[in-house]
Amino acid sequence: MDTKKFLLQENDIPEAWYNVAADMINKPRPILNPGTKEPVREEELYPLFAKELARQELNQTDAWIEIPEEVRDMYKIWRPTPLARAFGLEKALDTPAHIYFKNESVSPVGSHKLNSAIAQAYFCKKEGVTNITTETGAGQWGAAMSYAAAAFGLELAVYMVKVSYHQKPYRRSIMQTFGAQVIASPSMSTKAGRKILTDNPNYQGSLGTAISEAVELAMQTENCKYTLGSVLNHVMLHQTVIGLEAEKQMEMAGEYPETVIGCFGGGSNFSGIAFPFLRHKLTVGRNIRIVAAEPESCPKLTRGQFQYDFGDEAGYTPLIPMFTLGHTFSPAHIHAGGLRYHGAGSIVSQLRKDGLMEAVDIPQLETFDAATLFARSEGIIPAPESAHAIAAVIREAREAKLEGRPRVILFNLSGHGLIDMAAYDQYFAGDLMNYELSDEDVSRNLEGLEKII
Amino acid sequence: MDTKKFLLQENDIPEAWYNVAADMINKPRPILNPGTKEPVREEELYPLFAKELARQELNQTDAWIEIPEEVRDMYKIWRPTPLARAFGLEKALDTPAHIYFKNESVSPVGSHKLNSAIAQAYFCKKEGVTNITTETGAGQWGAAMSYAAAAFGLELAVYMVKVSYHQKPYRRSIMQTFGAQVIASPSMSTKAGRKILTDNPNYQGSLGTAISEAVELAMQTENCKYTLGSVLNHVMLHQTVIGLEAEKQMEMAGEYPETVIGCFGGGSNFSGIAFPFLRHKLTVGRNIRIVAAEPESCPKLTRGQFQYDFGDEAGYTPLIPMFTLGHTFSPAHIHAGGLRYHGAGSIVSQLRKDGLMEAVDIPQLETFDAATLFARSEGIIPAPESAHAIAAVIREAREAKLEGRPRVILFNLSGHGLIDMAAYDQYFAGDLMNYELSDEDVSRNLEGLEKII
């Protein structure tokens, strides 16, 4: 019988994270202080982030950054995660493609997000921080940060995007079970939230708004730092344990992926699976395609503009060089809440600009078609976010069938969907729809941006 | 750093199930035909079960029963599961105990139930069956059977206990995502259901009632068999992969458990973890304690009577020799829906009678206290059922602290609670309660039983 899963031992957990910026010829442009338009210095980030995280954020020289023993020790709770061959899906598609997936859904909170949550909580704790704030979309990141905060004895306040707060009450409950305080965003607890609610009392929130609120609360609370689950370079860095493990596991399988696919919101799970493989392209010229799968309704990589923009709605963050739809872009209420973000991080945006990766955008219904096929053929109900990667894989596998060639495809199953079943209910009831954007929809929020690039 | 998880490879998946009945000196008494009071012959079970499953059900001679290659191949989707040392919980309890848990929650449906679902679907398919029926309490078994049915191309109808159907809508959605038909029980679709609804229109159902409905539908449908997720000997048999893997993993850890604990509903996960270790007691006289943890509100092993009784509410099944509260016992609406069953299977009942195992009963609030402590210290939110095992472990670990002795405790984490968050919400809101039973409550439903034992 064929081997289905390629399993590592605890001592195979990587000892260092991979910092792709060190190997990029065109470095990501610097993030800018919005007042001076000068590159942000490390010290300027200290009020917001733990110092070590600020250091990691700006590091473009060290390709490898050691993972502290305490973090690796916590990773052992669920890592290494399995790499699996999707024989069931291959059979269902009748494709010659060899489809592999890294299964990050086996984490206790059900997604890859814990990889960075543990690291961020550790560095905060180490520097004597007592309180942290964060935002969450669908709740995957918030759930992860809640457990990480509990594990390191930190108090946590989570701003959860209002539409998800109501769509996904179980994720709220998970955060509360771990002891976090959860606030629906926009809220009246911050200036940013109050302004938005005054202008538009029924606004259902966005990641950009929730970030504004979390940043504001962190700045106003003593001994408090802000944490973010995506977009930033240090988050991508922590997530590279995914791809580094997968690299060893693909060797065990005796194959090398010609295409690596991840769903794309701000870039955390995508970068985690892709950067370690991209390294082979950057350093030894290996031929490999890297594909980001984003929602049709939030297509920053396929239809956005490469531009300096804020990371949040209110404009509290530094200016980030990103493929963006504009920081005031309000994404449709798709169930893949974790992908409802207006911009891509600076590294991914540079890679995209330089043609070192590709992107596809996928309609919501196609993602649920893909998710259902995957569930029935592989037994795992994927998160609506991860379903975007699966849909992109299915497109590739169908092409492989037309070609009659066994393409080797690797994707990241970033999370399971057991806490997103209301979305599946709506899909089966025929109540879900696609959200196609006109060119005007796409460009509307880009007009106000300063054209620095 | 200490090793947290003991991980096996796919070729460590057991090649045979362990049939404890073969090693028991006092064999379980036979199940009886309720009409003749004669032991049921294998052929009499054929209308209800696949022939191979009927054979396994009555087998008291072969200690090892080979696992078909096709079943082992499906097991590879998630097996072997990790054995973990609960360092976080030990620290939280400040106990010298060494606490290990077998993590069955990593299965794609979130519980151990898939171990038997896959086997039952396989044997049905192999014998040309096209349709199957089953019942489910909290939905763990139904979810597992739904995926197993999808994997083997069988049509499945699931009767789900009405209180759980409403308490746990996500589990219903999971079953539907895998393509199963789900009916709240009692329903108007069967004679058994109609009778109960006529007598008591507001009856919220029980496993016993749902079994009656599923059995009735199977008997009246062409080429259809009934499947059950617990109680029966062949189900216990399939679940022994849990303990057989754990046996190897405890060897890797260099320890041997002096106490093995599982939560107890009908006995499936308990038997799975316990029987392979009990084997050492039965065959080489090894000193080991086996403890079943059941709900205070459904205490068949601690307060029930050893008696022949029906497995279902309506009296469709053979008479089973069981510790029982009476087949008409209506358990309180605790959230551990999978433990709301009136009786224990014939093997466990015999073991209990012979003093080869122990049982404790635990109030609902203590189980949620235990679950929350476990979640915050280990990162995994347990299913309300599994929380009974954790509560029993915590009692043992506290005793170990009083003794100042490092007891080695192994328990089965039968499932995660990510789909049971409504229960946690109620717990944190103070809306959950205990259900203590008076002696009269316990004996009331026992009166009508024929005293064959």
GROMACS .gro file of N, CA, C and O in nm, chain A residues 286-350:
model
  260
  286ARG      N    1   1.627   2.697  -0.882
  286ARG     CA    2   1.536   2.586  -0.906
  286ARG      C    3   1.407   2.636  -0.968
  286ARG      O    4   1.355   2.741  -0.929
  287ASN      N    5   1.353   2.560  -1.061
  287ASN     CA    6   1.230   2.598  -1.130
  287ASN      C    7   1.110   2.558  -1.046
  287ASN      O    8   1.082   2.440  -1.028
  288ILE      N    9   1.039   2.654  -0.993
  288ILE     CA   10   0.922   2.622  -0.910
  288ILE      C   11   0.822   2.736  -0.921
  288ILE      O   12   0.860   2.853  -0.926
  289ARG      N   13   0.694   2.698  -0.931
  289ARG     CA   14   0.590   2.801  -0.936
  289ARG      C   15   0.529   2.818  -0.797
  289ARG      O   16   0.498   2.720  -0.730
  290ILE      N   17   0.510   2.943  -0.758
  290ILE     CA   18   0.450   2.975  -0.629
  290ILE      C   19   0.320   3.049  -0.660
  290ILE      O   20   0.323   3.151  -0.730
  291VAL      N   21   0.207   2.999  -0.609
  291VAL     CA   22   0.077   3.058  -0.645
  291VAL      C   23  -0.003   3.094  -0.521
  291VAL      O   24  -0.026   3.009  -0.433
  292ALA      N   25  -0.046   3.219  -0.514
  292ALA     CA   26  -0.135   3.265  -0.406
  292ALA      C   27  -0.278   3.261  -0.456
  292ALA      O   28  -0.307   3.306  -0.566
  293ALA      N   29  -0.368   3.205  -0.373
  293ALA     CA   30  -0.510   3.196  -0.411
  293ALA      C   31  -0.591   3.290  -0.323
  293ALA      O   32  -0.604   3.269  -0.203
  294GLU      N   33  -0.644   3.394  -0.385
  294GLU     CA   34  -0.717   3.494  -0.306
  294GLU      C   35  -0.864   3.498  -0.349
  294GLU      O   36  -0.900   3.445  -0.454
  295PRO      N   37  -0.951   3.560  -0.268
  295PRO     CA   38  -1.093   3.565  -0.304
  295PRO      C   39  -1.117   3.663  -0.420
  295PRO      O   40  -1.055   3.769  -0.426
  296GLU      N   41  -1.207   3.627  -0.505
  296GLU     CA   42  -1.251   3.716  -0.613
  296GLU      C   43  -1.297   3.851  -0.557
  296GLU      O   44  -1.280   3.954  -0.621
  297SER      N   45  -1.351   3.848  -0.437
  297SER     CA   46  -1.408   3.969  -0.378
  297SER      C   47  -1.305   4.056  -0.307
  297SER      O   48  -1.337   4.164  -0.258
  298CYS      N   49  -1.181   4.008  -0.300
  298CYS     CA   50  -1.078   4.085  -0.230
  298CYS      C   51  -0.943   4.061  -0.299
  298CYS      O   52  -0.849   4.010  -0.240
  299PRO      N   53  -0.934   4.104  -0.426
  299PRO     CA   54  -0.825   4.060  -0.514
  299PRO      C   55  -0.706   4.156  -0.518
  299PRO      O   56  -0.673   4.212  -0.621
  300LYS      N   57  -0.640   4.174  -0.404
  300LYS     CA   58  -0.530   4.273  -0.405
  300LYS      C   59  -0.414   4.231  -0.493
  300LYS      O   60  -0.350   4.314  -0.556
  301LEU      N   61  -0.383   4.101  -0.497
  301LEU     CA   62  -0.265   4.058  -0.574
  301LEU      C   63  -0.295   4.051  -0.723
  301LEU      O   64  -0.207   4.075  -0.805
  302THR      N   65  -0.418   4.017  -0.759
  302THR     CA   66  -0.449   4.006  -0.901
  302THR      C   67  -0.497   4.139  -0.962
  302THR      O   68  -0.476   4.164  -1.079
  303ARG      N   69  -0.560   4.224  -0.880
  303ARG     CA   70  -0.618   4.346  -0.937
  303ARG      C   71  -0.581   4.473  -0.860
  303ARG      O   72  -0.621   4.583  -0.899
  304GLY      N   73  -0.511   4.458  -0.748
  304GLY     CA   74  -0.474   4.577  -0.670
  304GLY      C   75  -0.358   4.651  -0.732
  304GLY      O   76  -0.309   4.618  -0.840
  305GLN      N   77  -0.312   4.754  -0.661
  305GLN     CA   78  -0.207   4.842  -0.711
  305GLN      C   79  -0.089   4.835  -0.616
  305GLN      O   80  -0.108   4.827  -0.494
  306PHE      N   81   0.033   4.837  -0.669
  306PHE     CA   82   0.151   4.835  -0.583
  306PHE      C   83   0.177   4.977  -0.537
  306PHE      O   84   0.209   5.066  -0.619
  307GLN      N   85   0.164   5.001  -0.408
  307GLN     CA   86   0.152   5.138  -0.359
  307GLN      C   87   0.184   5.141  -0.210
  307GLN      O   88   0.160   5.045  -0.140
  308TYR      N   89   0.236   5.252  -0.160
  308TYR     CA   90   0.243   5.268  -0.016
  308TYR      C   91   0.102   5.289   0.039
  308TYR      O   92   0.026   5.370  -0.016
  309ASP      N   93   0.071   5.217   0.146
  309ASP     CA   94  -0.064   5.230   0.204
  309ASP      C   95  -0.057   5.195   0.353
  309ASP      O   96   0.038   5.130   0.399
  310PHE      N   97  -0.158   5.235   0.423
  310PHE     CA   98  -0.168   5.199   0.564
  310PHE      C   99  -0.212   5.052   0.579
  310PHE      O  100  -0.285   5.000   0.494
  311GLY      N  101  -0.170   4.992   0.690
  311GLY     CA  102  -0.212   4.855   0.719
  311GLY      C  103  -0.350   4.851   0.782
  311GLY      O  104  -0.409   4.743   0.793
  312ASP      N  105  -0.400   4.963   0.825
  312ASP     CA  106  -0.528   4.965   0.897
  312ASP      C  107  -0.618   5.073   0.840
  312ASP      O  108  -0.575   5.164   0.769
  313GLU      N  109  -0.742   5.065   0.876
  313GLU     CA  110  -0.847   5.157   0.832
  313GLU      C  111  -0.821   5.303   0.873
  313GLU      O  112  -0.834   5.395   0.794
  314ALA      N  113  -0.783   5.320   1.000
  314ALA     CA  114  -0.774   5.456   1.055
  314ALA      C  115  -0.642   5.526   1.021
  314ALA      O  116  -0.630   5.647   1.041
  315GLY      N  117  -0.544   5.451   0.971
  315GLY     CA  118  -0.415   5.513   0.939
  315GLY      C  119  -0.323   5.527   1.058
  315GLY      O  120  -0.247   5.623   1.068
  316TYR      N  121  -0.326   5.434   1.150
  316TYR     CA  122  -0.236   5.437   1.267
  316TYR      C  123  -0.100   5.373   1.236
  316TYR      O  124  -0.003   5.398   1.306
  317THR      N  125  -0.095   5.283   1.139
  317THR     CA  126   0.027   5.205   1.118
  317THR      C  127   0.126   5.283   1.030
  317THR      O  128   0.088   5.384   0.970
  318PRO      N  129   0.250   5.237   1.022
  318PRO     CA  130   0.341   5.293   0.922
  318PRO      C  131   0.285   5.270   0.781
  318PRO      O  132   0.194   5.189   0.762
  319LEU      N  133   0.342   5.339   0.686
  319LEU     CA  134   0.305   5.315   0.546
  319LEU      C  135   0.381   5.192   0.497
  319LEU      O  136   0.503   5.182   0.514
  320ILE      N  137   0.308   5.100   0.437
  320ILE     CA  138   0.366   4.973   0.395
  320ILE      C  139   0.362   4.966   0.243
  320ILE      O  140   0.259   5.000   0.182
  321PRO      N  141   0.472   4.923   0.180
  321PRO     CA  142   0.469   4.907   0.034
  321PRO      C  143   0.393   4.778   0.001
  321PRO      O  144   0.441   4.669   0.029
  322MET      N  145   0.277   4.792  -0.054
  322MET     CA  146   0.192   4.672  -0.071
  322MET      C  147   0.109   4.674  -0.199
  322MET      O  148   0.071   4.780  -0.248
  323PHE      N  149   0.079   4.556  -0.248
  323PHE     CA  150  -0.032   4.545  -0.342
  323PHE      C  151  -0.158   4.564  -0.258
  323PHE      O  152  -0.182   4.491  -0.161
  324THR      N  153  -0.234   4.667  -0.295
  324THR     CA  154  -0.345   4.705  -0.208
  324THR      C  155  -0.469   4.743  -0.289
  324THR      O  156  -0.460   4.781  -0.406
  325LEU      N  157  -0.583   4.729  -0.223
  325LEU     CA  158  -0.710   4.777  -0.277
  325LEU      C  159  -0.748   4.908  -0.208
  325LEU      O  160  -0.859   4.959  -0.228
  326GLY      N  161  -0.657   4.959  -0.126
  326GLY     CA  162  -0.685   5.082  -0.049
  326GLY      C  163  -0.729   5.046   0.092
  326GLY      O  164  -0.811   4.956   0.111
  327HIS      N  165  -0.673   5.118   0.191
  327HIS     CA  166  -0.699   5.077   0.330
  327HIS      C  167  -0.842   5.103   0.374
  327HIS      O  168  -0.884   5.060   0.480
  328THR      N  169  -0.919   5.174   0.293
  328THR     CA  170  -1.061   5.193   0.327
  328THR      C  171  -1.151   5.096   0.248
  328THR      O  172  -1.274   5.105   0.256
  329PHE      N  173  -1.088   5.004   0.174
  329PHE     CA  174  -1.166   4.904   0.099
  329PHE      C  175  -1.247   4.818   0.196
  329PHE      O  176  -1.196   4.768   0.295
  330SER      N  177  -1.375   4.802   0.167
  330SER     CA  178  -1.461   4.723   0.255
  330SER      C  179  -1.501   4.594   0.184
  330SER      O  180  -1.586   4.594   0.096
  331PRO      N  181  -1.438   4.483   0.220
  331PRO     CA  182  -1.461   4.359   0.146
  331PRO      C  183  -1.600   4.303   0.170
  331PRO      O  184  -1.660   4.324   0.275
  332ALA      N  185  -1.650   4.231   0.071
  332ALA     CA  186  -1.779   4.163   0.085
  332ALA      C  187  -1.773   4.064   0.202
  332ALA      O  188  -1.665   4.021   0.242
  333HIS      N  189  -1.892   4.028   0.253
  333HIS     CA  190  -1.897   3.942   0.372
  333HIS      C  191  -1.884   3.795   0.337
  333HIS      O  192  -1.967   3.713   0.374
  334ILE      N  193  -1.777   3.760   0.269
  334ILE     CA  194  -1.754   3.619   0.239
  334ILE      C  195  -1.719   3.547   0.370
  334ILE      O  196  -1.678   3.609   0.468
  335HIS      N  197  -1.737   3.414   0.367
  335HIS     CA  198  -1.711   3.337   0.489
  335HIS      C  199  -1.563   3.317   0.518
  335HIS      O  200  -1.527   3.282   0.628
  336ALA      N  201  -1.481   3.337   0.416
  336ALA     CA  202  -1.337   3.326   0.439
  336ALA      C  203  -1.289   3.456   0.503
  336ALA      O  204  -1.216   3.536   0.444
  337GLY      N  205  -1.332   3.478   0.627
  337GLY     CA  206  -1.306   3.604   0.697
  337GLY      C  207  -1.158   3.637   0.706
  337GLY      O  208  -1.120   3.754   0.708
  338GLY      N  209  -1.076   3.535   0.712
  338GLY     CA  210  -0.933   3.557   0.725
  338GLY      C  211  -0.869   3.613   0.598
  338GLY      O  212  -0.753   3.655   0.600
  339LEU      N  213  -0.944   3.613   0.489
  339LEU     CA  214  -0.889   3.665   0.362
  339LEU      C  215  -0.944   3.804   0.329
  339LEU      O  216  -0.913   3.860   0.224
  340ARG      N  217  -1.025   3.857   0.420
  340ARG     CA  218  -1.090   3.987   0.395
  340ARG      C  219  -0.997   4.100   0.437
  340ARG      O  220  -1.024   4.173   0.531
  341TYR      N  221  -0.886   4.115   0.369
  341TYR     CA  222  -0.790   4.219   0.405
  341TYR      C  223  -0.746   4.289   0.277
  341TYR      O  224  -0.727   4.225   0.174
  342HIS      N  225  -0.724   4.419   0.290
  342HIS     CA  226  -0.707   4.500   0.168
  342HIS      C  227  -0.569   4.489   0.103
  342HIS      O  228  -0.554   4.524  -0.014
  343GLY      N  229  -0.468   4.446   0.178
  343GLY     CA  230  -0.333   4.452   0.121
  343GLY      C  231  -0.249   4.329   0.148
  343GLY      O  232  -0.282   4.246   0.232
  344ALA      N  233  -0.139   4.318   0.074
  344ALA     CA  234  -0.042   4.211   0.094
  344ALA      C  235   0.081   4.270   0.163
  344ALA      O  236   0.113   4.387   0.143
  345GLY      N  237   0.150   4.188   0.242
  345GLY     CA  238   0.270   4.236   0.311
  345GLY      C  239   0.379   4.279   0.215
  345GLY      O  240   0.373   4.253   0.094
  346SER      N  241   0.481   4.347   0.268
  346SER     CA  242   0.583   4.409   0.182
  346SER      C  243   0.668   4.306   0.108
  346SER      O  244   0.708   4.329  -0.007
  347ILE      N  245   0.698   4.194   0.170
  347ILE     CA  246   0.781   4.094   0.102
  347ILE      C  247   0.705   4.032  -0.014
  347ILE      O  248   0.754   4.027  -0.128
  348VAL      N  249   0.584   3.985   0.014
  348VAL     CA  250   0.504   3.923  -0.092
  348VAL      C  251   0.480   4.023  -0.204
  348VAL      O  252   0.487   3.988  -0.324
  349SER      N  253   0.454   4.149  -0.169
  349SER     CA  254   0.426   4.248  -0.273
  349SER      C  255   0.547   4.267  -0.364
  349SER      O  256   0.534   4.278  -0.486
  350GLN      N  257   0.667   4.267  -0.306
  350GLN     CA  258   0.789   4.280  -0.387
  350GLN      C  259   0.807   4.157  -0.477
  350GLN      O  260   0.842   4.168  -0.595
   0.00000   0.00000   0.00000
